[in-house]
Structure formats: structure tokens, C-alpha cells
Coordinates of C-alpha atoms in Angstrom, one line a residue:
M2 CA -21.8 20.4 27.1
R3 CA -22.8 21.0 23.5
P4 CA -19.7 20.3 21.3
N5 CA -21.4 21.2 18.1
A6 CA -22.5 24.7 19.3
R7 CA -18.9 26.1 19.7
R8 CA -15.4 24.9 20.0
T9 CA -14.8 22.9 23.2
T10 CA -12.3 24.4 25.6
L11 CA -10.1 22.9 28.3
A12 CA -12.5 24.4 30.9
D13 CA -15.4 22.5 29.4
I14 CA -13.5 19.3 29.6
A15 CA -12.4 20.0 33.2
R16 CA -16.0 20.7 34.4
A17 CA -17.3 17.5 32.8
A18 CA -14.5 15.5 34.3
G19 CA -14.6 17.1 37.7
V20 CA -10.9 18.1 37.7
S21 CA -8.9 21.2 37.3
V22 CA -8.0 22.9 34.0
A23 CA -4.3 22.2 34.9
T24 CA -5.0 18.5 35.1
V25 CA -6.7 18.4 31.7
S26 CA -3.7 20.4 30.2
K27 CA -1.4 17.7 31.6
V28 CA -3.3 15.0 29.9
V29 CA -3.4 16.9 26.6
N30 CA 0.4 17.4 26.8
D31 CA 1.0 13.8 27.9
R32 CA 2.5 14.7 31.2
G33 CA 3.0 11.8 33.6
D34 CA 1.7 13.2 36.9
V35 CA -1.9 12.3 36.4
A36 CA -3.7 9.4 38.1
P37 CA -4.4 6.6 35.5
H38 CA -8.2 6.6 36.1
T39 CA -8.3 10.4 35.8
R40 CA -6.3 10.3 32.5
V41 CA -8.7 7.7 31.0
R42 CA -11.7 9.8 31.9
V43 CA -10.3 13.0 30.5
Q44 CA -9.1 11.3 27.3
E45 CA -12.5 9.9 26.7
L46 CA -14.1 13.3 27.1
L47 CA -11.5 14.8 24.8
R48 CA -12.4 12.2 22.1
R49 CA -16.2 12.5 22.7
H50 CA -16.1 16.3 22.2
D51 CA -13.7 16.3 19.3
Y52 CA -11.2 18.5 21.2
L53 CA -8.1 19.4 19.2
A54 CA -5.4 21.3 21.1
P55 CA -4.6 24.7 19.6
V56 CA -0.8 24.0 19.9
F57 CA -1.3 21.2 17.3
R58 CA -3.4 23.4 15.0
H59 CA -1.4 26.6 14.9
T60 CA 2.2 26.4 16.1
E61 CA 4.2 23.2 16.4
A62 CA 2.2 21.4 13.8
V63 CA 2.7 24.1 11.2
E64 CA 6.4 24.6 11.9
N65 CA 7.3 20.9 12.2
P66 CA 4.4 18.8 10.9
T67 CA 4.4 15.1 11.9
I68 CA 2.8 12.6 9.5
E69 CA 1.7 9.1 10.6
V70 CA 2.6 6.3 8.2
Q71 CA 0.6 3.1 8.7
F72 CA 1.0 -0.3 7.0
Q73 CA -0.4 -3.8 7.5
G74 CA 1.4 -7.1 7.6
G75 CA 5.1 -7.5 7.5
L76 CA 7.7 -4.9 6.6
K77 CA 8.4 -6.3 3.2
S78 CA 10.8 -5.0 0.6
Y79 CA 7.9 -3.2 -1.2
V80 CA 6.9 -1.4 1.9
A81 CA 10.5 -0.6 2.9
E82 CA 11.2 1.1 -0.5
A83 CA 8.0 3.1 -0.4
L84 CA 8.9 4.2 3.2
E85 CA 12.3 5.3 2.1
G86 CA 10.7 7.7 -0.4
I87 CA 8.3 9.0 2.3
V88 CA 11.2 9.6 4.8
D89 CA 13.5 11.2 2.3
S90 CA 10.8 13.6 1.1
A91 CA 9.8 14.4 4.7
A92 CA 13.4 15.2 5.6
A93 CA 13.6 17.6 2.6
S94 CA 10.3 19.2 3.6
G95 CA 11.2 19.7 7.3
A96 CA 8.5 17.2 8.3
S97 CA 8.7 14.3 10.7
V98 CA 7.4 10.7 10.1
V99 CA 6.1 8.2 12.6
V100 CA 5.7 4.6 11.3
S101 CA 3.2 2.3 12.8
K102 CA 1.0 -0.8 12.1
A103 CA -2.6 0.0 11.1
S104 CA -4.9 0.0 14.1
S105 CA -8.5 -0.9 14.7
A106 CA -8.5 0.3 18.3
P107 CA -11.4 2.5 19.4
H108 CA -10.8 6.2 18.8
W109 CA -7.4 5.5 17.1
A110 CA -7.7 8.6 14.9
W111 CA -8.3 10.9 17.9
D112 CA -5.3 9.3 19.6
L113 CA -3.2 10.4 16.6
V114 CA -4.7 13.9 16.8
S115 CA -3.9 14.1 20.5
A116 CA -0.3 13.0 19.6
G117 CA 0.0 15.9 17.2
R118 CA -0.2 14.1 13.9
R119 CA -1.3 16.3 10.9
A120 CA -2.1 13.6 8.4
V121 CA -2.1 9.8 7.7
I122 CA -0.4 7.9 4.9
A123 CA -1.6 4.3 4.5
V124 CA 0.7 2.0 2.6
T125 CA -1.4 -0.7 0.9
S126 CA -3.7 -0.8 4.0
V127 CA -7.4 -1.6 3.8
Y128 CA -9.4 1.1 5.4
T129 CA -13.1 0.4 6.1
A130 CA -15.9 2.9 6.1
A131 CA -15.6 3.1 9.9
H132 CA -11.9 4.0 9.6
L133 CA -12.7 6.7 7.0
G134 CA -15.6 8.0 9.1
E135 CA -13.4 8.4 12.2
L136 CA -10.6 10.1 10.2
A137 CA -13.2 12.5 8.7
R138 CA -14.5 13.4 12.2
S139 CA -11.0 13.9 13.5
G140 CA -10.1 16.2 10.7
L141 CA -7.0 14.1 9.7
P142 CA -6.4 14.0 6.0
L143 CA -5.7 10.5 4.5
V144 CA -3.5 9.6 1.6
V145 CA -3.4 5.9 0.5
L146 CA -0.3 4.7 -1.2
D147 CA -1.0 1.9 -3.9
P148 CA -4.5 1.2 -2.6
L149 CA -5.7 -2.4 -2.5
H150 CA -9.3 -1.1 -2.4
L151 CA -10.9 2.3 -2.9
P152 CA -14.0 2.4 -0.7
D153 CA -14.6 6.1 -1.5
S154 CA -13.8 8.0 -4.7
R155 CA -12.9 11.0 -2.6
V156 CA -10.0 9.2 -0.9
N157 CA -6.7 10.7 -2.0
S158 CA -4.3 8.1 -3.3
V159 CA -1.0 7.6 -5.1
G160 CA -0.4 4.6 -7.4
A161 CA 1.2 3.5 -10.6
T162 CA 0.0 2.7 -14.1
N163 CA -0.8 -1.0 -13.3
F164 CA -2.8 -1.6 -16.5
A165 CA 0.1 -0.3 -18.7
G166 CA 2.5 -2.4 -16.7
G167 CA 0.5 -5.6 -17.2
L168 CA 0.3 -4.8 -20.9
S169 CA 4.0 -4.2 -21.3
A170 CA 5.0 -7.4 -19.3
T171 CA 2.7 -9.6 -21.4
R172 CA 3.7 -8.0 -24.7
H173 CA 7.4 -8.6 -23.8
L174 CA 6.7 -12.4 -23.4
L175 CA 4.6 -12.5 -26.6
A176 CA 7.3 -10.7 -28.5
L177 CA 9.7 -13.4 -27.4
G178 CA 7.4 -15.9 -29.1
H179 CA 5.5 -17.2 -26.1
R180 CA 1.8 -18.0 -26.6
R181 CA 1.1 -20.0 -23.5
V182 CA 1.4 -17.2 -21.0
A183 CA -0.2 -17.4 -17.5
Y184 CA -1.0 -14.7 -14.9
L185 CA -0.4 -15.5 -11.3
G186 CA -1.7 -12.5 -9.2
G187 CA -2.7 -11.1 -5.8
P188 CA -6.1 -10.8 -4.3
A189 CA -8.8 -11.0 -6.9
M190 CA -10.7 -7.8 -5.9
A191 CA -7.6 -5.7 -5.2
V192 CA -7.6 -2.7 -7.5
C193 CA -3.9 -3.0 -8.5
N194 CA -4.3 -6.7 -9.2
Q195 CA -7.3 -6.2 -11.4
A196 CA -5.5 -3.6 -13.4
R197 CA -2.5 -5.8 -14.0
M198 CA -4.6 -8.7 -14.9
H199 CA -6.7 -6.7 -17.4
G200 CA -3.5 -5.4 -19.0
Y201 CA -2.4 -9.1 -19.4
R202 CA -5.7 -10.1 -20.9
A203 CA -5.7 -7.1 -23.3
A204 CA -2.3 -8.0 -24.6
M205 CA -3.2 -11.6 -25.0
E206 CA -6.4 -10.7 -26.9
A207 CA -4.7 -8.3 -29.1
E208 CA -2.2 -11.0 -30.2
G209 CA -4.9 -13.6 -30.6
A210 CA -3.4 -15.8 -27.9
R211 CA -5.8 -18.0 -25.9
V212 CA -6.1 -17.8 -22.1
P213 CA -7.1 -21.4 -21.2
D214 CA -8.9 -22.3 -18.0
G215 CA -6.6 -22.2 -15.1
Y216 CA -4.1 -19.8 -16.6
V217 CA -5.3 -16.9 -14.4
R218 CA -4.9 -17.6 -10.7
P219 CA -5.5 -15.1 -7.9
G220 CA -3.8 -15.4 -4.5
E221 CA -1.9 -13.1 -2.2
F222 CA 1.1 -10.9 -3.0
T223 CA 3.4 -13.5 -1.3
Y224 CA 6.2 -15.9 -2.0
E225 CA 3.9 -18.8 -1.0
T226 CA 1.4 -17.8 -3.7
G227 CA 4.2 -18.2 -6.2
L228 CA 5.1 -21.6 -4.9
L229 CA 1.5 -23.0 -4.8
G230 CA 0.3 -21.2 -8.0
A231 CA 3.3 -22.3 -10.1
T232 CA 2.7 -25.9 -8.9
A233 CA -0.9 -25.8 -10.1
L234 CA 0.1 -24.2 -13.4
L235 CA 2.9 -26.7 -14.2
D236 CA 0.5 -29.6 -13.3
L237 CA -1.8 -28.5 -16.1
E238 CA -2.1 -30.8 -19.2
A239 CA -0.7 -27.9 -21.3
P240 CA 1.4 -25.9 -18.8
P241 CA 2.5 -22.3 -19.7
T242 CA 5.9 -21.6 -21.2
A243 CA 5.9 -18.2 -19.4
V244 CA 4.4 -16.7 -16.2
F245 CA 3.6 -13.1 -15.5
A246 CA 3.6 -12.7 -11.7
G247 CA 1.6 -10.0 -9.9
N248 CA 4.7 -8.9 -7.9
D249 CA 8.3 -9.8 -7.4
E250 CA 7.6 -12.1 -4.4
I251 CA 5.2 -14.2 -6.4
A252 CA 7.8 -14.4 -9.2
L253 CA 10.5 -15.7 -6.8
G254 CA 8.1 -18.4 -5.7
V255 CA 7.5 -19.4 -9.3
I256 CA 11.3 -19.6 -9.9
E257 CA 11.8 -21.8 -6.8
T258 CA 9.0 -24.2 -7.9
A259 CA 10.6 -24.5 -11.3
R260 CA 14.0 -25.1 -9.8
A261 CA 12.6 -27.8 -7.5
R262 CA 11.2 -29.6 -10.6
G263 CA 14.5 -29.5 -12.4
L264 CA 13.4 -26.7 -14.8
R265 CA 15.6 -23.9 -15.7
V266 CA 14.6 -20.2 -15.9
P267 CA 14.5 -18.9 -18.5
E268 CA 15.4 -21.9 -20.7
D269 CA 12.4 -24.0 -19.7
L270 CA 10.2 -21.3 -18.2
S271 CA 10.2 -17.5 -18.5
V272 CA 9.1 -15.4 -15.5
V273 CA 8.2 -11.7 -15.2
G274 CA 7.5 -9.9 -11.9
F275 CA 6.1 -6.6 -10.9
D276 CA 7.5 -3.8 -8.6
D277 CA 11.3 -4.0 -9.2
T278 CA 12.2 -4.2 -5.6
S279 CA 15.6 -5.2 -4.4
L280 CA 14.4 -8.8 -4.6
A281 CA 14.3 -8.6 -8.4
R282 CA 18.0 -7.6 -8.6
M283 CA 19.1 -10.3 -6.1
S284 CA 17.1 -13.0 -7.8
S285 CA 18.8 -15.9 -9.5
P286 CA 18.6 -15.3 -12.4
P287 CA 18.0 -11.5 -12.1
L288 CA 14.3 -10.9 -12.6
T289 CA 12.7 -9.3 -15.6
T290 CA 10.0 -7.1 -14.0
V291 CA 7.8 -4.1 -14.2
R292 CA 9.2 -1.2 -12.3
Q293 CA 6.9 0.7 -10.0
P294 CA 8.6 4.0 -8.9
L295 CA 8.1 3.1 -5.3
R296 CA 10.3 5.8 -3.8
E297 CA 8.8 8.5 -6.1
M298 CA 5.3 7.2 -5.1
G299 CA 6.2 7.6 -1.4
A300 CA 7.5 11.1 -2.0
A301 CA 4.3 12.1 -3.9
A302 CA 2.2 10.7 -1.0
L303 CA 4.2 12.7 1.5
R304 CA 3.8 15.9 -0.5
T305 CA 0.1 15.4 -0.9
A306 CA -0.4 14.7 2.8
L307 CA 1.5 18.0 3.7
R308 CA -0.6 20.0 1.3
L309 CA -3.9 18.5 2.7
A310 CA -2.6 19.2 6.2
D311 CA -2.1 22.8 5.3
G312 CA -5.7 23.0 4.1
E313 CA -4.8 23.1 0.4
K314 CA -6.9 21.6 -2.3
V315 CA -5.2 19.0 -4.5
E316 CA -5.8 18.9 -8.3
S317 CA -6.7 15.2 -8.4
H318 CA -7.8 12.6 -5.8
H319 CA -5.6 10.0 -7.5
I320 CA -2.0 10.4 -8.8
E321 CA -0.6 7.7 -11.1
L322 CA 3.1 7.5 -11.8
A323 CA 4.4 5.6 -14.9
T324 CA 5.6 2.0 -14.8
E325 CA 8.5 0.7 -16.9
L326 CA 9.5 -2.8 -18.0
V327 CA 13.0 -3.7 -16.9
V328 CA 14.4 -6.7 -18.9
R329 CA 16.9 -8.9 -17.1
A330 CA 17.8 -12.6 -17.4
S331 CA 14.6 -14.4 -16.4
T332 CA 13.0 -14.3 -19.8
A333 CA 13.9 -15.8 -23.2
P334 CA 12.3 -17.3 -26.3
P335 CA 10.5 -20.6 -25.6
R336 CA 12.1 -23.8 -26.6
E337 CA 10.2 -26.0 -29.0
E338 CA 9.9 -28.7 -26.4
T339 CA 10.9 -28.7 -22.7
P340 CA 10.5 -31.1 -19.8
A341 CA 7.7 -28.9 -18.5
H342 CA 5.7 -28.9 -21.7
R343 CA 6.0 -32.5 -23.2

């Protein structure tokens, strides 16, 4: 068999596996009446020879496309709101969505093809060169929503104006009169974290406000990072009067650390988050934060995935939607002297 010479057929697979065409067809269509060892042998040959069933290419997939949405880690508020945008857009487009955890299993992309998927949307997932290579060989388009890393400039992605968001959050705190403003962020090398941190630094520099050692701390986009990071910040000889957190979960960790120390937010410490998830609205006090349009980002990712699945060319590999500062009750002018800053 020479798969690169022409399109592989069911008959080719059947001859190589030593079974009938009918048996191969049952495997392709996920029928149950095939011996397990035969099914494994046929599936391996289908993957090896890049076989793509015509029914997926030309009929069902066109009329009722199914998009695989993958995410890593827990199903947090951020992911849930982005998924809501994807699902709503899919319903309006007549498409279906299957949600799964990102996989590193061998031939995972071909398993998706065999299951009839037309494209993959990755929500904040980290895709390696091996992942991208297998997706390219399988022919499945990929759209990354709010990418942590961009290993290839040709990867299609949807994000938000993270730099502008970091700039507006920090300017808000500076306008209130804060000069000791710290940034508590996510992974140091994450694209979105770097952009938010650079927006923070740009605002501080423009105002002539110093960024002392220890005022910029990377971590993870988790509540625990907020707890630990705020502890380190408040233990500094000259602790900040305000903290810009890289997301809402981190911000809630900062608020809890302040509460445990007997500090009040915003009277003793102002806190700004990022994302504007439901956590920001349920926080006590309600959290000032930078709104990412998560549902709109999910909808844009779904539309892009459908266009790529139909063979269309998109105008840009990266789409950025605007962020917006939402002022609530967690920020206020600094007091001249507080228990945290004596």
C-alpha cells in the first residue's frame, strides 16, 4: 500500500488487515459486532494510511458539523463562560459540540477524525509541536481560545486586548492615588500574562511610579496563587496599597489573605482582577475587574472553526476582542496610613 500515491480505500485497508470490506466498514462506522483484536488492527491501519471516511467529508459533516472543544485542568468559571459562548453559537449555526479534556494519547487526532469531528477548539490548552503536527496530518483545523502559548504563528486563535486591559486596570488604581501598586499574575511565559504585566508596567512608567523588587510576582491563574502571593507582598517592608491580579481567582485569594490579616478591602487594600467571571460579581466586596468578553470570544472561536472546516480562508490568524474595566467596590483611594503599611 502506498497511501501517498492515491486516496486509500476501504478495500486497501481490508486487504492489509486480511478481513472483508464489510468488516472495515463496521469499524469505520463504530459498529459493535467486530472482534476487539480485529478492531484494533483495522483502526491502526486507518490511522497509518490517513483514511478519512467520505461520509465525514461530504455529507453528515457538512450538514451537521461537529466541533471538538478541549480544555485542560478543572472546569473553572472562566472555561465555563467561554464554553457557554461556544455552545450558544453552535446552536445558532446548526453545529454540534463535544467537550473533552485535552488528550496526549497516540493518534488522538485521527480518533477525532474517525468520530466525525470537523475541527478542534482548544480553550487555554497548551499544544505542543507534536500535537500541531498530528492535527495538520489529520486535516483537522485548530482554533485556540485565549492561548497560553503560541508555538506557531500560523495557529488560528481568539483572544482579548490583554495589554490594554492591564493598562486600564493600573491606570484606575493610579487615578485613585495609589503609587505602591503590585502585579500578581499567572505563568511567567504565558502570552496573556505577559501582555497584562506589560500593560501594568507601561502605566506605572508613564505615571513615574516605581516598581520595587518583589512587586511583580508570577504564579498560576489560581486562588492559591492569590493566597500565597498576597502573603509575600504584604510581608514586604513597604507593602503595596493596591494589587492588580492577573485573573479573578487570584484576586479572590488576595482578598482572603487580607481578610485573614484583619485588613479591609478596599479601605486598607485595593484589589483589581481580570476576566469578569461570575466570581467577580459574587465576591465580597464585589470585585473591580477587567472584563474579557468570554462568551463573545467563544462564539468567535466557533465561527472561525466552522469556516476553516468548510475550507474557507480567514482574514487573520489572530482575533482580539476589546477588554473593558468594570469598577465595583474593591477599589478606593489609599488611606494615609493603614495597618498593612505602617
